[in-house]
Amino acid sequence: MTYYYYIAADIELTKESLKNVHLDIDESEERIKGFDFPIQLEIYNGINREREAIILLDYILKQAEGHKRCTFQIANLVNSNRVPFKILERRQVQLHKIKSPAELILEEGHLLTIRKVNLVY
């Protein structure tokens, strides 16, 4: 069994800004019950350390940059032929309220929805 981080979004995600990072990221067209959007990327062996979470948060921030509003979903799931994908817990956070990249380190079966909202001051 291998842990994967699956990433979905309501915008098109690109791999270009991930070329020189030390994560095993690939494109995916997986359909997983519990996600609101199609899966676009998967990270083999998931996110286990804060250094990896920093890379993921930087990526999400760059992808959200050109959009007033967008939503990302990430989940840590076991990919195995014997165990079906199962979302056990869902949380939501607004992108600008993420205080630490460590918030992106998820337990198995947890899905985090990250929303960028148009802030008006």
Coordinates of N, CA and C in Angstrom, one line a residue:
M1 N 0.8 -1.2 0.0 CA 0.0 0.0 0.0 C 0.9 1.2 0.0
T2 N 0.5 2.2 -0.8 CA 1.2 3.5 -0.9 C 0.3 4.6 -0.6
Y3 N 0.8 5.6 0.1 CA 0.0 6.8 0.4 C 0.2 7.8 -0.8
Y4 N -0.9 8.4 -1.2 CA -0.9 9.4 -2.2 C -1.6 10.6 -1.7
Y5 N -1.2 11.8 -2.2 CA -1.9 13.0 -2.0 C -2.6 13.2 -3.3
Y6 N -3.9 13.4 -3.3 CA -4.6 13.7 -4.6 C -5.0 15.1 -4.5
I7 N -4.9 15.8 -5.6 CA -5.1 17.3 -5.7 C -6.2 17.5 -6.8
A8 N -7.2 18.2 -6.4 CA -8.3 18.5 -7.3 C -8.5 20.1 -7.2
A9 N -9.1 20.7 -8.2 CA -9.4 22.1 -8.2 C -10.4 22.4 -9.2
D10 N -11.0 23.6 -9.0 CA -12.0 24.1 -10.0 C -11.3 25.0 -11.1
I11 N -10.0 25.0 -11.1 CA -9.2 25.6 -12.1 C -8.3 24.6 -12.7
E12 N -7.7 24.9 -13.9 CA -6.8 23.9 -14.4 C -5.4 24.1 -13.7
L13 N -4.9 23.0 -13.3 CA -3.6 23.0 -12.6 C -2.5 22.6 -13.6
T14 N -1.4 23.3 -13.5 CA -0.2 23.0 -14.3 C 0.9 22.4 -13.5
K15 N 1.7 21.6 -14.2 CA 2.9 21.0 -13.6 C 4.1 21.8 -13.8
E16 N 4.1 22.9 -14.6 CA 5.2 23.6 -15.0 C 6.0 24.1 -13.8
S17 N 5.3 24.7 -12.7 CA 6.1 25.2 -11.6 C 6.6 24.1 -10.7
L18 N 6.3 22.9 -11.0 CA 6.8 21.8 -10.2 C 8.0 21.0 -10.8
K19 N 8.6 21.6 -11.8 CA 9.7 20.9 -12.5 C 10.9 20.6 -11.6
N20 N 11.2 21.5 -10.8 CA 12.5 21.4 -10.0 C 12.2 21.1 -8.5
V21 N 11.0 20.6 -8.2 CA 10.8 20.2 -6.8 C 11.1 18.8 -6.5
H22 N 11.2 18.4 -5.3 CA 11.6 17.1 -4.9 C 10.4 16.3 -4.4
L23 N 9.3 16.3 -5.2 CA 8.2 15.5 -4.9 C 7.9 14.7 -6.2
D24 N 7.4 13.5 -6.0 CA 7.0 12.6 -7.2 C 5.6 12.9 -7.6
I25 N 5.4 13.9 -8.4 CA 4.1 14.4 -8.8 C 3.8 14.0 -10.3
D26 N 2.6 13.5 -10.5 CA 2.1 13.1 -11.8 C 0.7 13.6 -12.0
E27 N 0.4 13.7 -13.3 CA -1.0 14.0 -13.7 C -1.9 12.8 -13.4
S28 N -3.2 13.1 -13.1 CA -4.1 12.0 -12.9 C -5.5 12.4 -13.4
E29 N -6.2 11.4 -13.8 CA -7.6 11.6 -14.1 C -8.5 10.7 -13.3
E30 N -8.0 10.4 -12.1 CA -8.7 9.5 -11.2 C -10.0 10.2 -10.7
R31 N -11.1 9.4 -10.6 CA -12.4 9.9 -10.0 C -12.5 9.3 -8.7
I32 N -12.6 10.1 -7.6 CA -12.7 9.7 -6.3 C -13.9 10.3 -5.6
K33 N -14.8 9.4 -5.1 CA -16.0 9.8 -4.4 C -15.6 10.6 -3.2
G34 N -16.2 11.8 -3.0 CA -15.9 12.6 -1.9 C -15.3 13.9 -2.3
F35 N -14.7 13.9 -3.5 CA -14.1 15.2 -4.1 C -15.2 15.9 -4.9
D36 N -15.2 17.2 -4.8 CA -16.1 18.0 -5.6 C -15.7 18.3 -7.0
F37 N -14.4 18.1 -7.3 CA -13.8 18.4 -8.6 C -13.0 17.2 -9.0
P38 N -12.7 17.1 -10.3 CA -11.9 16.0 -10.8 C -10.5 16.1 -10.3
I39 N -9.9 15.0 -10.0 CA -8.5 14.9 -9.6 C -7.6 15.3 -10.8
Q40 N -6.6 16.1 -10.5 CA -5.7 16.6 -11.6 C -4.3 16.1 -11.4
L41 N -3.9 16.1 -10.1 CA -2.5 15.7 -9.8 C -2.5 14.7 -8.6
E42 N -1.4 13.9 -8.6 CA -1.2 13.0 -7.5 C 0.2 13.1 -7.1
I43 N 0.5 13.0 -5.8 CA 1.8 13.0 -5.2 C 2.1 11.6 -4.6
Y44 N 3.0 10.9 -5.3 CA 3.3 9.6 -4.8 C 4.1 9.7 -3.5
N45 N 3.7 8.8 -2.5 CA 4.2 8.8 -1.1 C 3.8 10.0 -0.3
G46 N 2.8 10.8 -0.8 CA 2.2 11.9 -0.1 C 3.1 13.0 0.4
I47 N 2.6 13.7 1.5 CA 3.3 14.8 2.1 C 3.5 14.4 3.6
N48 N 4.8 14.2 4.0 CA 5.0 13.7 5.3 C 5.9 14.7 6.2
R49 N 6.5 15.6 5.5 CA 7.4 16.6 6.2 C 7.0 18.0 5.9
E50 N 7.4 18.9 6.8 CA 7.0 20.3 6.6 C 7.7 20.9 5.3
R51 N 8.9 20.4 5.0 CA 9.6 20.8 3.8 C 8.7 20.5 2.5
E52 N 8.1 19.4 2.5 CA 7.2 19.0 1.4 C 5.9 19.8 1.4
A53 N 5.4 20.1 2.6 CA 4.2 20.9 2.7 C 4.5 22.3 2.3
I54 N 5.7 22.8 2.5 CA 6.0 24.2 2.0 C 6.0 24.2 0.5
I55 N 6.5 23.2 -0.2 CA 6.4 23.1 -1.6 C 5.0 23.1 -2.1
L56 N 4.1 22.3 -1.5 CA 2.7 22.2 -1.9 C 2.0 23.5 -1.7
L57 N 2.2 24.1 -0.5 CA 1.6 25.4 -0.3 C 2.0 26.5 -1.3
D58 N 3.3 26.5 -1.6 CA 3.8 27.5 -2.6 C 3.2 27.2 -4.0
Y59 N 3.0 25.9 -4.3 CA 2.4 25.6 -5.6 C 0.9 26.1 -5.6
I60 N 0.2 25.8 -4.5 CA -1.2 26.2 -4.5 C -1.3 27.8 -4.6
L61 N -0.4 28.5 -3.9 CA -0.4 29.9 -3.9 C -0.1 30.4 -5.3
K62 N 0.8 29.8 -6.0 CA 1.1 30.2 -7.4 C 0.0 29.9 -8.4
Q63 N -0.7 28.8 -8.2 CA -1.8 28.4 -9.1 C -3.0 29.4 -8.8
A64 N -3.2 29.8 -7.6 CA -4.3 30.7 -7.3 C -4.1 32.2 -7.6
E65 N -2.8 32.5 -7.9 CA -2.4 33.9 -8.1 C -3.3 34.7 -9.1
G66 N -3.6 34.1 -10.2 CA -4.3 34.8 -11.3 C -5.8 34.7 -11.2
H67 N -6.3 34.2 -10.1 CA -7.8 34.0 -9.9 C -8.3 34.8 -8.7
K68 N -9.5 35.4 -8.9 CA -10.1 36.1 -7.7 C -10.6 35.0 -6.7
R69 N -11.2 34.0 -7.3 CA -11.8 32.9 -6.5 C -11.4 31.6 -7.1
C70 N -11.0 30.6 -6.3 CA -10.8 29.3 -6.7 C -10.8 28.4 -5.5
T71 N -10.9 27.1 -5.8 CA -11.0 26.1 -4.7 C -10.1 24.9 -5.1
F72 N -9.3 24.5 -4.1 CA -8.5 23.3 -4.2 C -8.9 22.3 -3.2
Q73 N -8.8 21.0 -3.5 CA -9.0 20.0 -2.6 C -7.8 19.0 -2.6
I74 N -7.4 18.7 -1.4 CA -6.3 17.7 -1.2 C -6.7 16.7 -0.3
A75 N -6.2 15.5 -0.5 CA -6.6 14.4 0.4 C -5.4 13.4 0.4
N76 N -5.2 12.8 1.6 CA -4.2 11.8 1.8 C -4.9 10.4 1.8
L77 N -4.7 9.6 0.8 CA -5.4 8.3 0.7 C -4.4 7.2 0.4
V78 N -4.8 6.0 0.8 CA -4.0 4.8 0.5 C -4.4 4.4 -0.9
N79 N -3.5 4.1 -1.8 CA -3.8 3.6 -3.1 C -3.4 2.2 -3.1
S80 N -4.4 1.3 -3.1 CA -4.2 -0.1 -3.1 C -5.3 -0.8 -3.9
N81 N -5.0 -1.9 -4.5 CA -6.0 -2.7 -5.2 C -7.0 -3.3 -4.2
R82 N -6.6 -3.5 -3.0 CA -7.4 -4.2 -2.0 C -8.3 -3.2 -1.1
V83 N -7.9 -1.9 -1.1 CA -8.6 -1.0 -0.2 C -9.2 0.1 -1.0
P84 N -10.6 0.3 -1.0 CA -11.2 1.3 -1.8 C -10.9 2.7 -1.1
F85 N -10.8 3.7 -2.0 CA -10.6 5.1 -1.5 C -11.8 5.5 -0.6
K86 N -11.5 6.1 0.5 CA -12.5 6.5 1.5 C -12.1 7.7 2.2
I87 N -13.0 8.8 2.1 CA -12.8 10.0 2.8 C -13.4 9.9 4.2
L88 N -12.6 10.0 5.2 CA -13.1 9.8 6.6 C -13.4 11.1 7.3
E89 N -12.7 12.2 6.9 CA -13.0 13.5 7.5 C -12.8 14.6 6.5
R90 N -13.6 15.6 6.6 CA -13.5 16.8 5.7 C -13.3 18.0 6.5
R91 N -12.4 18.9 6.1 CA -12.2 20.2 6.7 C -12.1 21.2 5.6
Q92 N -12.4 22.5 6.0 CA -12.3 23.6 5.0 C -11.4 24.7 5.7
V93 N -10.7 25.4 4.8 CA -9.9 26.6 5.3 C -9.9 27.6 4.1
Q94 N -9.8 28.9 4.4 CA -9.6 29.9 3.4 C -8.1 30.0 3.2
L95 N -7.7 30.2 2.0 CA -6.3 30.2 1.6 C -5.5 31.2 2.5
H96 N -6.0 32.4 2.6 CA -5.3 33.5 3.3 C -5.2 33.2 4.8
K97 N -6.0 32.2 5.3 CA -5.9 31.9 6.8 C -5.0 30.8 7.1
I98 N -4.3 30.2 6.1 CA -3.3 29.2 6.4 C -2.1 29.8 7.1
K99 N -1.9 29.4 8.3 CA -0.8 30.0 9.1 C 0.6 29.3 8.9
S100 N 0.5 28.0 8.6 CA 1.7 27.2 8.5 C 1.5 26.1 7.4
P101 N 2.5 25.8 6.7 CA 2.5 24.8 5.7 C 2.1 23.4 6.3
A102 N 2.4 23.3 7.6 CA 2.1 22.0 8.3 C 0.6 21.7 8.3
E103 N -0.2 22.7 8.1 CA -1.7 22.5 8.1 C -2.0 21.6 6.9
L104 N -1.1 21.4 5.9 CA -1.4 20.6 4.7 C -1.0 19.2 4.9
I105 N -0.4 18.9 6.0 CA 0.0 17.5 6.3 C -1.2 16.8 6.9
L106 N -1.8 15.9 6.2 CA -3.1 15.3 6.5 C -2.9 13.9 7.0
E107 N -3.8 13.4 7.8 CA -3.9 12.0 8.2 C -4.6 11.2 7.1
E108 N -4.4 9.9 7.1 CA -5.0 9.1 6.1 C -6.5 9.3 6.1
G109 N -7.1 9.4 4.9 CA -8.5 9.6 4.7 C -9.1 11.0 4.9
H110 N -8.2 11.9 5.2 CA -8.7 13.3 5.4 C -8.6 14.1 4.1
L111 N -9.6 14.9 3.9 CA -9.7 15.8 2.8 C -9.8 17.2 3.2
L112 N -9.0 18.1 2.7 CA -8.9 19.5 3.0 C -9.4 20.3 1.8
T113 N -10.4 21.1 2.0 CA -10.8 22.0 0.9 C -10.2 23.4 1.2
I114 N -9.5 24.0 0.3 CA -8.9 25.3 0.4 C -9.5 26.2 -0.5
R115 N -10.1 27.3 0.0 CA -10.8 28.3 -0.9 C -10.1 29.6 -0.9
K116 N -9.8 30.1 -2.1 CA -9.4 31.5 -2.2 C -10.6 32.3 -2.5
V117 N -10.8 33.3 -1.6 CA -11.9 34.2 -1.8 C -11.4 35.6 -2.1
N118 N -12.2 36.4 -2.7 CA -11.9 37.8 -3.1 C -12.1 38.6 -1.9
L119 N -11.0 39.1 -1.3 CA -11.1 39.9 0.0 C -11.4 41.3 -0.4
V120 N -12.3 41.9 0.3 CA -12.7 43.3 0.1 C -12.4 44.0 1.4
Y121 N -11.6 45.0 1.4 CA -11.3 45.8 2.6 C -12.0 47.1 2.6

